[in-house]
Short mmCIF file of C-alpha atoms in Angstrom, two decimals:
data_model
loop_
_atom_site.label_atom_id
_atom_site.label_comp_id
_atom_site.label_asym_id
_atom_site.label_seq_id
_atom_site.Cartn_x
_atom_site.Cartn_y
_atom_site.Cartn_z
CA UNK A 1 323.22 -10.90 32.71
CA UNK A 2 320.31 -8.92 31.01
CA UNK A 3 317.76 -6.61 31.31
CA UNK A 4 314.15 -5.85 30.69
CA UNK A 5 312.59 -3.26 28.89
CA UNK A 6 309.12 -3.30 27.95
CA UNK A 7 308.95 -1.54 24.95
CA UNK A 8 304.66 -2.25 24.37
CA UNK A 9 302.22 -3.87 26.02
CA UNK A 10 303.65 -7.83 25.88
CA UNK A 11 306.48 -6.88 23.69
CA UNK A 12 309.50 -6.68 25.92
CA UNK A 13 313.38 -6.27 24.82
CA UNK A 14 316.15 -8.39 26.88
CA UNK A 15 319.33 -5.86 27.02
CA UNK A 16 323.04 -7.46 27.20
CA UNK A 17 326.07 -5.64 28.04
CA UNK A 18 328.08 -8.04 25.69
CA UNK A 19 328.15 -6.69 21.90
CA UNK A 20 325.45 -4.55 23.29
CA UNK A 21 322.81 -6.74 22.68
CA UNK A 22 318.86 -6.73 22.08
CA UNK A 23 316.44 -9.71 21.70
CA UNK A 24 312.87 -10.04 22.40
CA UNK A 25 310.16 -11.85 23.10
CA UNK A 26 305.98 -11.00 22.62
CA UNK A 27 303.71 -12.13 24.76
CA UNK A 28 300.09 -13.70 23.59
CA UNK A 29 297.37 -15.20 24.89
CA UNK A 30 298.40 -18.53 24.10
CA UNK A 31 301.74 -18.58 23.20
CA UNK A 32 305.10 -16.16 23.52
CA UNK A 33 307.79 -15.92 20.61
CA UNK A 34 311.59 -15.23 21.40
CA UNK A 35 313.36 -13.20 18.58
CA UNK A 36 316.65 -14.19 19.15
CA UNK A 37 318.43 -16.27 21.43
CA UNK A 38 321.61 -15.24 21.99
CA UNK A 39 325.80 -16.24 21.04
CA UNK A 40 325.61 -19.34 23.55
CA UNK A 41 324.20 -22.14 25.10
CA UNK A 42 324.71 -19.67 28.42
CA UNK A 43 323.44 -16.91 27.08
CA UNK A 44 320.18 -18.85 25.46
CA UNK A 45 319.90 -20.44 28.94
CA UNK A 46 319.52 -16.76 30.89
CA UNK A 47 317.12 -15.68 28.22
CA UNK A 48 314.82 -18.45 28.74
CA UNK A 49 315.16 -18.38 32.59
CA UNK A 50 314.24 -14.82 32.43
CA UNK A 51 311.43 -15.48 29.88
CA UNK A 52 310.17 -18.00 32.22
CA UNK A 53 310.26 -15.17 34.47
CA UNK A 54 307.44 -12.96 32.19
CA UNK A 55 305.59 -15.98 31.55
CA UNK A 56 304.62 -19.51 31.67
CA UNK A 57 303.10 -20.08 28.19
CA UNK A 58 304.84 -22.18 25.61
CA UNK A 59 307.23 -20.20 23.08
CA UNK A 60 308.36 -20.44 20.09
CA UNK A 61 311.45 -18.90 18.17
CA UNK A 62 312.29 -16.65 15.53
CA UNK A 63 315.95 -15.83 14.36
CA UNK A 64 315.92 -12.29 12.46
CA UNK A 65 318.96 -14.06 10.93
CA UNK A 66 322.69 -16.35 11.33
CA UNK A 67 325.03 -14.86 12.49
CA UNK A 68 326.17 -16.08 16.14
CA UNK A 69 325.29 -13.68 18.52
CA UNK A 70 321.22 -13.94 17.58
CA UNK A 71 321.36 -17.64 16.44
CA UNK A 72 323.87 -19.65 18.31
CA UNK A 73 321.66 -19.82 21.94
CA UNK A 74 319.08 -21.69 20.29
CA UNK A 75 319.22 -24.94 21.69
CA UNK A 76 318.23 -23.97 25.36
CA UNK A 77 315.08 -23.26 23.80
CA UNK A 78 314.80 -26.73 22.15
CA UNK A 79 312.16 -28.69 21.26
CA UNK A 80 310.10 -25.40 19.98
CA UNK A 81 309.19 -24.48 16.95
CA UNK A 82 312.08 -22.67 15.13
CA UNK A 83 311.18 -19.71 12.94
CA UNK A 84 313.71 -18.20 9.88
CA UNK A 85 314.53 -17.22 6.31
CA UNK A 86 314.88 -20.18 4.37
CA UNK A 87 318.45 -18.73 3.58
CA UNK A 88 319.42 -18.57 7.25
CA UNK A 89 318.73 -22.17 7.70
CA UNK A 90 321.09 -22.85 4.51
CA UNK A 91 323.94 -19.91 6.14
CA UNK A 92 323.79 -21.97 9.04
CA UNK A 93 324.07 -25.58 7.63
CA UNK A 94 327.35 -23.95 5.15
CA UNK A 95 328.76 -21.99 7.36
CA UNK A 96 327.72 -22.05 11.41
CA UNK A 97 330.97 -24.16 12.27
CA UNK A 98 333.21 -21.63 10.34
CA UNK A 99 331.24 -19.27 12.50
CA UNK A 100 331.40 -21.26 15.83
CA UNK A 101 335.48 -21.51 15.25
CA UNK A 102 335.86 -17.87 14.36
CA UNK A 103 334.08 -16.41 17.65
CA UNK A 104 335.43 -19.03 19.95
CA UNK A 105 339.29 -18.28 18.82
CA UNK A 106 338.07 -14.62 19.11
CA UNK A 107 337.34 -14.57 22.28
CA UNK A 108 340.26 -16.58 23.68
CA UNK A 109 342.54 -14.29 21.80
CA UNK A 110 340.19 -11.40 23.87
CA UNK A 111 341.79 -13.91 27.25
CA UNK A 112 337.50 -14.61 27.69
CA UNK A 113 338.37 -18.49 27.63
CA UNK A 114 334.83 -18.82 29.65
CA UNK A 115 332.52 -17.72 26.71
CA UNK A 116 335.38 -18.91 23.91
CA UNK A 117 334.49 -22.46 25.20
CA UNK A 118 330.57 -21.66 25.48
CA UNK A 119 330.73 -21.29 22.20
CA UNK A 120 333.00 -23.62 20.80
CA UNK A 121 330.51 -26.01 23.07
CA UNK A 122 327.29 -24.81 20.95
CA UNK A 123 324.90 -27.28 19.45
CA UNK A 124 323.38 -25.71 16.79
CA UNK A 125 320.01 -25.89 16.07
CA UNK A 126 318.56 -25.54 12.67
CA UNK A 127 315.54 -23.47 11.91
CA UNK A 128 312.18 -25.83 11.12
CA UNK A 129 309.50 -23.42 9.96
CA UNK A 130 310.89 -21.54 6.82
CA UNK A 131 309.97 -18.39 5.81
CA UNK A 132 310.54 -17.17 2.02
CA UNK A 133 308.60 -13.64 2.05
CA UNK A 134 306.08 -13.54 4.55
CA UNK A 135 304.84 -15.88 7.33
CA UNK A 136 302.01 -14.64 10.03
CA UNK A 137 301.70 -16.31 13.59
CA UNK A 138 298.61 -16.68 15.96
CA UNK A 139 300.39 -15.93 19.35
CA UNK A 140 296.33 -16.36 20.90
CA UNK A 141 294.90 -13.04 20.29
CA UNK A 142 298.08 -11.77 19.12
CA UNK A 143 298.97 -11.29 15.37
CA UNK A 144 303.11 -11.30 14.54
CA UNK A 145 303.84 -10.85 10.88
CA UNK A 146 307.39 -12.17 9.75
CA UNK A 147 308.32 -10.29 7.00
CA UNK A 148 311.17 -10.48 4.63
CA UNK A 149 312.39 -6.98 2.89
CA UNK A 150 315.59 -8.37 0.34
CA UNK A 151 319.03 -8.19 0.83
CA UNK A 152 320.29 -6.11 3.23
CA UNK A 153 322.15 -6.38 6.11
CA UNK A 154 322.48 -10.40 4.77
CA UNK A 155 320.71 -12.13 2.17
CA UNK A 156 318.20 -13.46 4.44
CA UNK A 157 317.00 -10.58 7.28
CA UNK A 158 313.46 -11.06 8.82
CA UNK A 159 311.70 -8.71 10.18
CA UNK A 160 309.27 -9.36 13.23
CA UNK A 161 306.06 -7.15 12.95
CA UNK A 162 303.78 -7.14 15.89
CA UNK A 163 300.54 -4.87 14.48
CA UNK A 164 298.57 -4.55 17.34
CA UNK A 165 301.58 -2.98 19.52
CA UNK A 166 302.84 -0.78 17.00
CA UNK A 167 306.26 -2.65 17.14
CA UNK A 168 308.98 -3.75 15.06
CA UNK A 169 311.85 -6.02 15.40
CA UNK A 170 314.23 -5.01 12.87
CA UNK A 171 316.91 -7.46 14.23
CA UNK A 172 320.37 -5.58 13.12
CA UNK A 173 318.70 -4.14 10.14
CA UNK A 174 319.27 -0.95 12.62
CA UNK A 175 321.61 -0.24 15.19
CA UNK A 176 321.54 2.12 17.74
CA UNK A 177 324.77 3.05 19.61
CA UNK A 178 327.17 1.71 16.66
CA UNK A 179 327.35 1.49 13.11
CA UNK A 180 325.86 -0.92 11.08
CA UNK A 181 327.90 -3.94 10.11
CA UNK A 182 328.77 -4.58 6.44
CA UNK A 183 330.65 -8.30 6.97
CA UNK A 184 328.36 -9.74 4.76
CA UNK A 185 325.72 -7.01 3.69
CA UNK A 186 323.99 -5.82 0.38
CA UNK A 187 324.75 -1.85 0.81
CA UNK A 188 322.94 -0.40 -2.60
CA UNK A 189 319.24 -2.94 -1.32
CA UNK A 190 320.15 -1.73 2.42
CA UNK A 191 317.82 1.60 2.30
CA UNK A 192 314.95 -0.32 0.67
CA UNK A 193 314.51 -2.65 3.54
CA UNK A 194 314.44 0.13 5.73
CA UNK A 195 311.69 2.05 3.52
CA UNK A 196 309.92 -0.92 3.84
CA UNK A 197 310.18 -1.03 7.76
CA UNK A 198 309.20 2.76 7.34
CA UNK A 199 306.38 1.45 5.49
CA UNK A 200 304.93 -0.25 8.36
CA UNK A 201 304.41 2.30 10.25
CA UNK A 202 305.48 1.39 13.77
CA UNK A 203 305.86 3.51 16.04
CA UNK A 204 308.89 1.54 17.82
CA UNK A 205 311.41 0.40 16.25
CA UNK A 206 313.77 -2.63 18.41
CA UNK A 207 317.01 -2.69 16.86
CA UNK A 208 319.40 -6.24 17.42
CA UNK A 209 321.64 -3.72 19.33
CA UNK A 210 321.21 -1.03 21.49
CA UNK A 211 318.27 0.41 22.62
CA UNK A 212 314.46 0.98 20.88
CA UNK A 213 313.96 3.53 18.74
CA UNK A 214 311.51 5.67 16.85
CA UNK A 215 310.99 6.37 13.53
CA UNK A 216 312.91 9.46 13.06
CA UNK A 217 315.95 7.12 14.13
CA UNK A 218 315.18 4.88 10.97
CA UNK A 219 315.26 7.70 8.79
CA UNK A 220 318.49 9.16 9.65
CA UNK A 221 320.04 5.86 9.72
CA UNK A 222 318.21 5.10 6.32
CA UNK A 223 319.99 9.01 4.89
CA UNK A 224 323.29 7.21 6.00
CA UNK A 225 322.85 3.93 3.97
CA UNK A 226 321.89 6.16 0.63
CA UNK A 227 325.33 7.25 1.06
CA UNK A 228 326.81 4.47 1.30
CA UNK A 229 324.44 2.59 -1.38
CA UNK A 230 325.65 5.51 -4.56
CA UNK A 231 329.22 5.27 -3.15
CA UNK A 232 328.89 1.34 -4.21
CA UNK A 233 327.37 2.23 -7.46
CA UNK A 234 330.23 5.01 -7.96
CA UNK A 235 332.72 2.02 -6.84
CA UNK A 236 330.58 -0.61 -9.41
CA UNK A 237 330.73 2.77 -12.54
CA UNK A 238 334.57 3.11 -12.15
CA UNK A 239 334.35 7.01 -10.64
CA UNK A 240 335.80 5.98 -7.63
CA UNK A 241 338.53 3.32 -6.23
CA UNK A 242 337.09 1.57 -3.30
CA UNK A 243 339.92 3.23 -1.21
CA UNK A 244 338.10 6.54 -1.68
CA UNK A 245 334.49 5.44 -1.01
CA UNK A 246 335.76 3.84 2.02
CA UNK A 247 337.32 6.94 2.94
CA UNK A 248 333.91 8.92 2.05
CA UNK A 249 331.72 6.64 4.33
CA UNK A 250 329.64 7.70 7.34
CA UNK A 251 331.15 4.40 8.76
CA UNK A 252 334.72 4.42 7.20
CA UNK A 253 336.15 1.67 9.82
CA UNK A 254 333.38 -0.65 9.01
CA UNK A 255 332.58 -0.75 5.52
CA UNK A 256 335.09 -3.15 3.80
CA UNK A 257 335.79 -3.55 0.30
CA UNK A 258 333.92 -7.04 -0.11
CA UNK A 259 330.85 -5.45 0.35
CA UNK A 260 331.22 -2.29 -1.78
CA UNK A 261 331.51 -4.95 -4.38
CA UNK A 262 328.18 -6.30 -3.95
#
């Protein structure tokens, strides 16, 4: 089960004890928008029982980007408009049934055959509306921007932007409470994307895990990422093996070699 937390007026993060997880949803005068629905048809299901909780208006959704946990509880949402990268709808078509199998053997090695078979039961639904830079939404009085900042933590993060509120969906672009994930991140274009976040000037942050945060937060997590961005280019110029820049990371158990290649 989840919990509330407004973090604005409208803009609300659902909390899950599972992978420690954070999606959203913005209210409007018209309309609501979910970012992110979740790593099951289960979890999707709670989410949009507790949305319809907040409020009756008709939603829409937006997936920051593939990878299970914010993309796989989609289809308890369904038929809504779908909101994404372009890429994310192309991760998903090449590689959401790689996915699917990987986290449902996971967690039945983990003895969790209940959510194993959740997921191994998904139906995945494919994002509609694509998004290539920058998209804007009329929620009814209520401006969202979704904005795309490059490579980063994937090749195809969104950003959800809601102006009025001061608020910022970064999706796992930060984390709070655990390191960022490298599986299939762009380390050296990782600290632009969060300048760019910086850029917007938002007061609070909502990470894709943990709890919100402030600005400050993005900036310390941004001075960890430089690191981690000249070890790559040390890696890339021959000055170091990968070995040692793994060894010299702020997040030595997560950083793998793949990525220090990119």
């Amino acid at each position: 089960m989840g919990r509330w937390i407004e973090a604005a007026d409208g803009v609300l993060v659902r909390r899950y004890q599972e992978l420690d997880l954070s999606v959203g949803l913005v209210v409007g005068g018209e309309s609501c928008l979910i970012v992110d629905t979740g790593g099951d048809a289960g979890q999707g299901a709670e989410l949009a029982a507790a949305v319809r909780e907040v409020t009756p208006l008709p939603w829409q959704v937006v997936l920051t980007h593939s990878h299970f946990d914010h993309s796989f509880g989609t289809e308890a949402f369904a038929p809504c408009a779908v909101w994404a990268h372009r890429r994310c709808r192309a991760d998903l078509v090449a590689n959401g049934e790689q996915q699917r199998e990987k986290w449902a053997r996971h967690y039945r090695e983990l003895g969790d055959a209940k959510v194993a078979d959740r997921i191994a039961a998904v139906r995945l639904v494919l994002p509609d509306y694509l998004v290539d830079d920058y998209a804007q939404l009329d929620l009814g009085g209520r401006r969202v921007d979704l904005r795309h900042f490059g490579p980063a933590h994937s090749d195809h993060d969104l950003v959800v932007h809601v102006p009025e509120a001061g608020a910022v969906f970064a999706g796992d672009l930060v984390e709070e409470g655990a390191p960022p994930q490298f599986g299939d991140a762009f380390p050296q274009d990782w600290p632009s994307a969060l300048d760019r976040i910086l850029a917007l000037d938002a007061p609070i942050v909502l990470p894709g895990h943990g709890d919100p945060v402030d600005r400050h937060f993005v900036r310390g997590q941004r001075a960890e990422l430089v690191l981690v961005a000249e070890l790559c280019r040390e890696v890339a110029a021959g000055t170091l093996t990968a070995e040692q820049a793994v060894a010299r990371s702020p997040y030595p158990e997560e950083l793998t070699l793949a990525a220090l290649a990119r």
